[in-house]
Coordinates of C-alpha atoms and ligand atoms in Angstrom, one line a residue:
M1 CA 49.4 36.5 -23.9
Q2 CA 50.0 34.9 -27.3
Q3 CA 49.9 31.1 -27.3
V4 CA 50.9 28.2 -29.5
G5 CA 48.8 25.0 -29.2
V6 CA 51.2 22.0 -29.0
A7 CA 50.6 18.3 -29.0
V8 CA 53.0 15.4 -28.3
I9 CA 52.8 12.0 -30.0
G10 CA 54.6 9.3 -28.0
F11 CA 55.1 9.7 -24.3
G12 CA 58.2 7.8 -23.4
W13 CA 61.5 9.5 -22.4
M14 CA 61.5 12.0 -25.2
G15 CA 57.8 12.8 -25.0
R16 CA 58.4 13.8 -21.4
A17 CA 61.6 15.8 -22.4
H18 CA 59.7 17.7 -25.1
T19 CA 56.8 18.4 -22.7
Q20 CA 59.0 19.7 -20.0
A21 CA 60.9 21.8 -22.5
Y22 CA 57.6 23.4 -23.6
D23 CA 56.7 23.9 -20.0
R24 CA 60.0 25.7 -19.1
V25 CA 60.8 27.5 -22.4
R26 CA 59.4 30.9 -21.3
H27 CA 61.4 30.8 -18.1
H28 CA 64.5 31.1 -20.3
Y29 CA 63.1 32.8 -23.4
P30 CA 60.4 35.2 -22.0
D31 CA 59.7 36.9 -25.4
L32 CA 58.4 33.7 -27.0
A33 CA 54.7 32.9 -27.3
A34 CA 53.7 30.5 -24.6
P35 CA 53.2 26.9 -25.6
R36 CA 49.7 25.6 -24.6
L37 CA 49.8 21.8 -23.9
V38 CA 46.7 20.9 -25.9
A39 CA 46.9 17.1 -26.3
V40 CA 49.1 14.0 -25.9
A41 CA 48.8 10.6 -27.7
D42 CA 50.3 7.3 -26.8
P43 CA 48.8 3.8 -27.7
V44 CA 49.7 2.2 -24.4
P45 CA 46.5 2.3 -22.3
G46 CA 46.7 4.9 -19.6
R47 CA 50.1 6.4 -20.6
A48 CA 48.7 9.5 -22.3
A49 CA 46.1 10.0 -19.6
Q50 CA 48.8 9.8 -16.9
A51 CA 50.9 12.3 -18.8
A52 CA 47.9 14.7 -19.1
A53 CA 47.2 14.5 -15.4
R54 CA 50.9 15.0 -14.5
F55 CA 51.9 17.8 -17.0
G56 CA 48.6 19.5 -17.7
F57 CA 47.6 18.5 -21.3
E58 CA 44.0 19.4 -21.9
R59 CA 43.3 16.0 -23.5
A60 CA 44.7 12.6 -23.9
T61 CA 44.2 9.9 -26.5
T62 CA 45.5 6.6 -27.7
D63 CA 45.1 7.6 -31.3
W64 CA 47.4 10.3 -32.7
R65 CA 45.0 10.9 -35.6
E66 CA 42.6 12.6 -33.2
L67 CA 45.2 15.3 -32.5
L68 CA 45.3 16.3 -36.2
D69 CA 41.6 17.0 -36.2
D70 CA 42.0 19.5 -33.4
P71 CA 42.1 23.1 -34.6
A72 CA 43.8 24.2 -31.4
V73 CA 46.9 22.2 -32.3
A74 CA 49.4 24.3 -34.2
A75 CA 52.6 22.3 -33.6
V76 CA 53.4 18.7 -32.9
S77 CA 56.3 16.8 -31.3
V78 CA 56.9 13.4 -32.8
T79 CA 58.6 11.4 -30.0
A80 CA 57.4 7.9 -31.0
P81 CA 59.9 5.2 -32.0
N82 CA 61.8 5.5 -35.3
F83 CA 59.6 3.2 -37.4
E84 CA 56.6 5.6 -36.8
H85 CA 58.5 8.7 -37.8
R86 CA 57.8 8.5 -41.6
E87 CA 54.1 8.1 -41.3
L88 CA 53.7 10.5 -38.3
G89 CA 56.1 13.2 -39.6
A90 CA 54.5 13.3 -43.0
A91 CA 51.0 13.3 -41.6
V92 CA 51.7 16.1 -39.2
A93 CA 53.3 18.2 -41.9
A94 CA 50.5 17.5 -44.4
S95 CA 48.0 18.6 -41.9
G96 CA 49.7 22.0 -41.8
R97 CA 51.1 21.6 -38.3
H98 CA 54.7 22.6 -37.5
L99 CA 56.9 19.6 -36.7
W100 CA 59.5 18.9 -34.0
I101 CA 60.7 15.4 -34.6
E102 CA 63.2 13.2 -32.9
K103 CA 66.3 11.7 -34.5
P104 CA 67.0 9.6 -36.4
V105 CA 64.0 10.7 -38.6
G106 CA 62.8 7.3 -39.6
V107 CA 64.5 4.0 -40.2
T108 CA 66.4 4.9 -43.4
A109 CA 67.6 8.0 -45.3
A110 CA 64.6 7.4 -47.7
D111 CA 62.3 7.8 -44.7
T112 CA 64.0 11.1 -43.7
R113 CA 63.7 12.4 -47.2
A114 CA 60.0 11.6 -47.3
V115 CA 59.4 13.6 -44.1
A116 CA 61.6 16.4 -45.4
A117 CA 59.6 16.5 -48.7
A118 CA 56.3 16.5 -46.8
A119 CA 57.4 19.4 -44.6
R120 CA 58.7 21.4 -47.6
A121 CA 55.5 20.8 -49.6
A122 CA 53.4 22.0 -46.6
G123 CA 55.6 24.9 -45.9
V124 CA 55.7 24.2 -42.1
V125 CA 58.5 24.8 -39.7
A126 CA 60.4 21.6 -38.9
A127 CA 63.0 21.0 -36.2
V128 CA 65.0 17.8 -35.4
G129 CA 66.3 16.6 -32.0
F130 CA 70.0 16.8 -32.6
N131 CA 70.4 18.3 -29.1
Y132 CA 74.2 18.0 -28.7
R133 CA 74.8 20.8 -31.2
N134 CA 72.9 23.1 -28.7
V135 CA 75.6 22.7 -26.0
P136 CA 77.2 26.1 -25.4
A137 CA 80.7 24.5 -25.2
V138 CA 80.1 22.7 -28.5
L139 CA 79.2 26.0 -30.1
A140 CA 82.4 27.5 -28.6
A141 CA 84.4 24.6 -30.0
R142 CA 82.8 25.2 -33.4
E143 CA 83.8 28.8 -33.4
L144 CA 87.3 28.0 -32.3
V145 CA 87.7 25.6 -35.2
A146 CA 86.0 27.8 -37.8
G147 CA 88.1 30.8 -36.7
G148 CA 91.3 28.8 -37.4
R149 CA 92.4 28.9 -33.7
I150 CA 93.7 25.3 -33.9
G151 CA 95.1 25.7 -37.4
T152 CA 93.8 23.4 -40.2
V153 CA 91.9 20.4 -38.9
T154 CA 93.8 17.3 -39.7
H155 CA 92.0 14.6 -37.8
A156 CA 89.4 14.0 -35.1
S157 CA 87.8 11.3 -33.1
V158 CA 84.1 11.2 -32.1
R159 CA 82.7 8.7 -29.7
L160 CA 79.3 7.9 -28.3
L161 CA 79.6 5.0 -26.0
G162 CA 76.8 3.7 -23.8
D163 CA 76.0 0.6 -21.8
Y164 CA 72.2 0.8 -22.1
A165 CA 72.2 -2.5 -24.0
A166 CA 75.1 -4.1 -22.1
D167 CA 72.8 -6.3 -20.0
A168 CA 72.0 -9.5 -21.9
G169 CA 68.7 -9.5 -19.8
G170 CA 67.7 -6.2 -21.4
A171 CA 64.3 -6.6 -23.2
F172 CA 64.1 -7.1 -27.0
T173 CA 62.3 -3.8 -27.8
W174 CA 61.8 -2.0 -31.1
R175 CA 65.4 -0.8 -30.8
Y176 CA 66.7 -4.2 -31.8
E177 CA 64.5 -4.8 -34.8
L178 CA 65.5 -3.9 -38.4
E179 CA 62.0 -3.0 -39.4
R180 CA 61.2 -0.8 -36.4
A181 CA 64.6 0.8 -35.6
G182 CA 66.5 0.4 -38.8
H183 CA 70.1 0.7 -37.8
G184 CA 71.1 -0.2 -34.3
V185 CA 73.5 1.9 -32.4
I186 CA 74.6 3.7 -35.6
G187 CA 71.1 5.1 -36.0
D188 CA 70.6 5.7 -32.3
L189 CA 73.9 7.3 -31.2
G190 CA 75.7 7.4 -34.5
S191 CA 73.1 9.9 -35.8
H192 CA 74.2 12.3 -33.1
G193 CA 77.8 11.6 -33.9
V194 CA 77.5 12.3 -37.6
D195 CA 75.5 15.4 -36.8
L196 CA 78.4 16.6 -34.5
V197 CA 80.9 15.8 -37.2
R198 CA 79.0 17.9 -39.8
F199 CA 78.3 20.7 -37.3
L200 CA 81.9 21.0 -36.3
L201 CA 83.9 20.0 -39.3
G202 CA 81.7 19.9 -42.5
E203 CA 80.5 17.3 -44.9
V204 CA 81.5 13.7 -45.1
A205 CA 82.7 12.5 -48.5
E206 CA 83.5 8.8 -48.0
V207 CA 83.3 6.1 -45.2
V208 CA 84.7 2.7 -44.4
A209 CA 83.2 0.9 -41.4
D210 CA 82.7 -2.3 -39.4
G211 CA 79.9 -3.3 -37.1
A212 CA 79.1 -6.1 -34.7
V213 CA 76.3 -7.7 -32.6
F214 CA 77.8 -8.9 -29.3
I215 CA 74.5 -9.9 -27.6
P216 CA 72.9 -11.9 -30.3
R217 CA 69.6 -12.9 -28.6
R218 CA 67.3 -11.1 -26.1
R219 CA 63.9 -11.9 -24.6
R220 CA 60.8 -10.4 -26.2
P221 CA 58.8 -9.0 -23.3
D222 CA 55.3 -10.1 -22.6
G223 CA 54.0 -6.6 -21.7
V224 CA 54.7 -3.1 -22.8
T225 CA 58.0 -1.3 -22.1
T226 CA 59.5 2.1 -22.1
G227 CA 63.1 3.1 -22.3
H228 CA 65.6 0.2 -21.6
A229 CA 63.5 -2.2 -19.6
R230 CA 64.6 -5.8 -18.6
A231 CA 62.7 -8.9 -19.5
E232 CA 62.8 -11.9 -17.2
T233 CA 60.4 -13.9 -19.2
G234 CA 59.5 -14.1 -22.9
R235 CA 60.8 -15.9 -26.0
L236 CA 64.5 -15.4 -26.9
V237 CA 64.7 -13.8 -30.4
D238 CA 67.6 -12.6 -32.6
V239 CA 69.0 -9.1 -32.3
E240 CA 68.8 -7.7 -35.8
N241 CA 71.0 -4.6 -35.7
E242 CA 74.5 -3.7 -34.6
D243 CA 75.6 -3.2 -30.9
W244 CA 78.9 -1.5 -32.0
S245 CA 80.3 0.2 -35.0
A246 CA 83.5 2.0 -35.9
A247 CA 84.0 4.1 -39.0
V248 CA 86.7 6.1 -40.6
L249 CA 85.2 9.2 -42.3
R250 CA 87.0 11.2 -45.0
L251 CA 85.6 14.7 -45.0
A252 CA 85.2 16.9 -48.0
S253 CA 87.9 19.2 -46.3
G254 CA 90.4 16.3 -46.4
A255 CA 90.3 15.8 -42.7
R256 CA 89.9 12.3 -41.3
V257 CA 87.5 11.3 -38.5
T258 CA 87.1 8.1 -36.5
L259 CA 83.6 7.6 -35.2
E260 CA 83.0 4.8 -32.7
V261 CA 79.6 4.0 -31.3
S262 CA 78.5 1.3 -28.8
R263 CA 75.5 0.4 -26.8
V264 CA 77.3 -2.4 -24.9
A265 CA 80.3 -0.5 -23.6
V266 CA 80.4 -1.7 -20.0
G267 CA 81.4 1.0 -17.6
H268 CA 80.6 3.8 -20.1
Q269 CA 77.4 5.6 -19.4
N270 CA 76.6 8.4 -21.9
D271 CA 80.3 8.7 -22.7
Y272 CA 79.9 11.0 -25.6
G273 CA 82.5 13.4 -26.9
F274 CA 85.1 14.5 -29.5
R275 CA 88.7 15.4 -30.0
V276 CA 89.6 17.7 -32.9
H277 CA 93.2 18.0 -33.8
G278 CA 94.5 20.8 -36.0
T279 CA 98.0 21.8 -37.3
E280 CA 98.3 24.3 -34.4
G281 CA 96.2 23.0 -31.6
A282 CA 93.4 20.8 -30.4
V283 CA 90.0 21.0 -28.7
E284 CA 88.1 18.3 -26.9
W285 CA 84.7 17.9 -25.2
D286 CA 83.0 15.4 -23.0
F287 CA 79.2 15.4 -22.6
R288 CA 79.6 14.4 -19.0
R289 CA 81.4 17.6 -18.3
M290 CA 79.2 19.5 -20.6
G291 CA 80.3 23.1 -19.8
E292 CA 84.0 22.5 -20.3
L293 CA 86.4 22.3 -23.3
S294 CA 90.0 21.1 -23.1
V295 CA 92.0 23.4 -25.4
T296 CA 95.6 23.2 -26.6
R297 CA 97.1 26.3 -28.2
G298 CA 100.3 28.1 -27.7
D299 CA 103.8 28.7 -29.0
G300 CA 105.0 25.8 -31.1
V301 CA 103.1 22.6 -31.5
Q302 CA 104.9 20.1 -29.2
D303 CA 104.7 19.6 -25.5
L304 CA 101.8 22.0 -25.1
P305 CA 99.6 21.8 -22.1
L306 CA 95.9 21.1 -22.2
A307 CA 93.8 23.9 -20.6
T308 CA 90.3 23.6 -19.2
V309 CA 88.1 26.4 -20.6
F310 CA 84.6 26.8 -19.2
A311 CA 81.9 28.0 -21.7
G312 CA 80.7 31.5 -20.6
P313 CA 77.6 33.5 -21.2
D314 CA 78.8 34.5 -24.7
A315 CA 78.8 30.8 -25.8
G316 CA 75.6 29.6 -27.5
D317 CA 72.5 30.2 -25.4
L318 CA 74.3 29.8 -22.0
A319 CA 73.2 33.2 -20.9
A320 CA 69.5 32.2 -21.1
F321 CA 70.3 29.7 -18.3
Q322 CA 73.2 30.8 -16.2
P323 CA 75.0 34.2 -15.5
A324 CA 78.6 32.9 -15.5
P325 CA 80.9 30.1 -16.6
A326 CA 81.2 26.8 -14.7
I327 CA 77.6 26.7 -13.4
A328 CA 76.4 23.4 -14.9
M329 CA 73.6 23.1 -17.4
G330 CA 71.8 19.8 -17.9
Y331 CA 70.6 17.6 -20.7
D332 CA 67.0 18.9 -20.4
D333 CA 68.3 22.4 -20.9
L334 CA 69.4 21.4 -24.4
K335 CA 65.8 20.4 -25.2
V336 CA 64.6 23.9 -23.9
I337 CA 67.1 25.5 -26.4
E338 CA 65.6 23.3 -29.1
A339 CA 62.1 24.2 -28.1
A340 CA 63.0 27.9 -28.2
G341 CA 64.4 27.5 -31.7
F342 CA 61.3 25.7 -32.9
L343 CA 58.9 28.3 -31.4
G344 CA 61.0 31.2 -32.5
A345 CA 60.9 29.8 -36.1
I346 CA 57.1 29.4 -35.9
A347 CA 56.9 33.1 -34.8
G348 CA 59.2 34.1 -37.6
S349 CA 61.7 35.6 -35.1
G350 CA 64.3 32.8 -35.0
A351 CA 65.6 29.6 -36.5
V352 CA 65.4 25.9 -35.6
T353 CA 68.7 24.6 -34.3
A354 CA 68.7 21.5 -36.6
T355 CA 66.7 21.1 -39.8
L356 CA 65.3 18.2 -41.7
D357 CA 68.1 18.8 -44.2
D358 CA 70.5 18.1 -41.4
A359 CA 68.7 14.9 -40.7
V360 CA 68.7 13.9 -44.3
A361 CA 72.5 14.5 -44.5
A362 CA 73.1 12.5 -41.3
A363 CA 70.9 9.7 -42.5
T364 CA 72.7 9.5 -45.8
V365 CA 76.0 9.1 -44.0
L366 CA 74.6 6.5 -41.7
D367 CA 73.3 4.4 -44.6
A368 CA 76.8 4.7 -46.2
I369 CA 78.3 3.4 -42.9
A370 CA 75.9 0.5 -42.8
A371 CA 76.6 -0.3 -46.5
S372 CA 80.3 -0.2 -45.9
A373 CA 80.2 -2.6 -43.0
A374 CA 77.9 -5.0 -44.9
E375 CA 80.0 -4.8 -48.1
R376 CA 83.4 -4.5 -46.4
R377 CA 84.5 -1.6 -48.6
W378 CA 84.8 2.2 -48.8
V379 CA 81.5 3.8 -49.7
G380 CA 81.1 7.3 -51.1
V381 CA 78.5 9.6 -49.6
D382 CA 76.2 11.0 -52.3
A383 CA 76.7 14.7 -52.1
A384 CA 73.6 15.4 -54.1
A385 CA 71.5 13.4 -51.6
V386 CA 73.1 15.4 -48.7
A387 CA 72.6 18.8 -50.3
A388 CA 69.2 20.4 -49.6
P389 CA 66.8 19.0 -52.2
Ligands
NAD401 N1 67.6 13.4 -28.9 C1 68.0 12.5 -28.0 O1 69.0 12.6 -27.3 C2 67.1 11.2 -27.9 C3 67.2 10.4 -26.7 C4 66.4 9.3 -26.6 C5 65.5 8.9 -27.7 N2 65.5 9.7 -28.8 C6 64.6 9.4 -29.9 O2 63.3 9.7 -29.5 C7 62.4 8.7 -30.0 C8 61.6 8.0 -28.9 O3 62.6 7.4 -28.0 P1 62.2 7.2 -26.4 O4 63.5 6.9 -25.8 O5 61.4 8.3 -25.9 O6 61.4 5.8 -26.6 P2 60.3 5.2 -25.6 O7 60.2 3.8 -25.9 O8 60.7 5.6 -24.1 O9 59.0 5.9 -25.9 C9 58.3 5.8 -27.1 C10 56.8 6.1 -26.8 O10 56.1 6.2 -28.1 C11 54.9 5.5 -27.9 N3 54.4 5.1 -29.3 C12 54.7 4.0 -30.1 N4 53.9 4.1 -31.2 C13 53.2 5.2 -31.1 C14 52.2 5.8 -32.0 N5 51.9 5.3 -33.2 N6 51.6 7.0 -31.6 C15 51.9 7.5 -30.4 N7 52.8 7.0 -29.5 C16 53.5 5.9 -29.9 C17 55.2 4.3 -27.1 O11 54.1 3.7 -26.5 C18 56.2 4.9 -26.0 O12 55.4 5.4 -24.9 C19 63.2 7.7 -30.8 O13 63.2 8.1 -32.2 C20 64.6 7.9 -30.3 O14 65.7 7.6 -31.2 C21 66.3 10.9 -28.9

C-alpha cells in the first residue's frame, strides 16, 4: 500500500484534530495513499511523547527542526500557535515538505504572504484550516447563491460568537498577546468569518469596524497551558487584543455584510453562522445544526415561510460520511475532508479545500478591519494584495 509520511508540529487541540483526521481519512476516502504518522513535535516536556504513545507516531521530539531532517517525512501539519506560523510554515515549505497549516496563517497579512511565497518558491502543496467551507450544507448554500436561487444578494450577516474568553479567570495565554496572536477574536474567529464571506459571496472591497476589550486584565499562568485553561494564580497583565468586533463589509458585488465576532459572548458557545438575503429569497446556516439550511424561496417576496432543508449526499463530501440527509456529521469530519483534499493534492488527484491565497485574502481583510477600528474610518481592501501574487 502506498504511504505518505506525515509529521505534526504542535500538539494542542488542533494537533490532535489533524492527527485524528490522518488516522481516519482512508475510512472515508479509501483511494488515497495512507498517511503514516512518522513524527510529532511539541516543546512542552512529555506532550509529544504522550501523543506518540496514544496515536502511534513513530517518534516524538521537543524540537520541530528534527522533523525536517527526517527523510520519511513528506508532509507536515503546522498546528502551533499563530506567532510560530511564519517561521514554521516557511521552514516546512523550504525543506520541500507539503504543508497543512492552521488559520490564521501568522499574526499579520505580511506573515501569511511570507508563508505563501515560501510555499510557491518550493512548489509544495499547501492547505489551510478554513474548515467551515467544508461543511456540506455550506457548499449547498454556496451553490444556491451562485445559481441565483435567492436572486441577487443584497445583504448578509455573519456571526462567530463564542464564550471561550468570557471567564475573567481564564488564563492570559498567547491568544491575548499582540506579538504572539496578533489580532484577538478577529484573527481567531474573524478569519473563519471572512473566509466564509469570500467563499459564499466574493471579495471584500471596503470595511468599517469597531472593536473592544471587555476583560482588560488576566492572570499570566505559572505553568504551561493548552486550549482555554483557567489561572488561579499568577500576575495580572493587560489583554492586548480585542474581545469583540463588528464590521460592515462592502463587497465588490455591491452587497453589504455585517460581521460580528466575540470571544466573550456569555451563553453562546460556538454560535457560528450566516444569513444571506437576496432579492428573491434567503438562506441561513448555523454551525450547531451543521447539516441544515433554512431556505426561503417561493412566489413573491413577502410573507414567505422559512423551510428547513437537510444537506444530502449530493452536497459537498457528505456521501463520504453518511448515506442520507439528516444524519449528523461532526466538527472532526470537517478536518477529515481537509486532510483528504491535502493528500489528494499531494497525489495529484485532487485539490486542497482552502489555499494560502485564500489565507492571504482573509488576512488582508482582517488587517483592514483592525486598521478601521483603530483609525475610526472606512478602509479599502487592497485588491492587488488579495489577488494571487
Ligand atoms: N480551524 C479551526 O477551527 C481551529 C480551531 C482551534 C485552533 N485553530 C488554530 O490552530 C492553532 C493552534 O491552536 P490550538 O487551539 O491547537 O492551540 P493549543 O494552545 O491547544 O496548542 C498549541 C500547541 O502548540 C505547541 N507549540 C508551541 N510552540 C511550538 C513550537 N515551536 N513547536 C511545536 N509546538 C509548539 C504548544 O506547546 C501547544 O501544545 C492556532 O493557530 C489556532 O488559531 C484552528
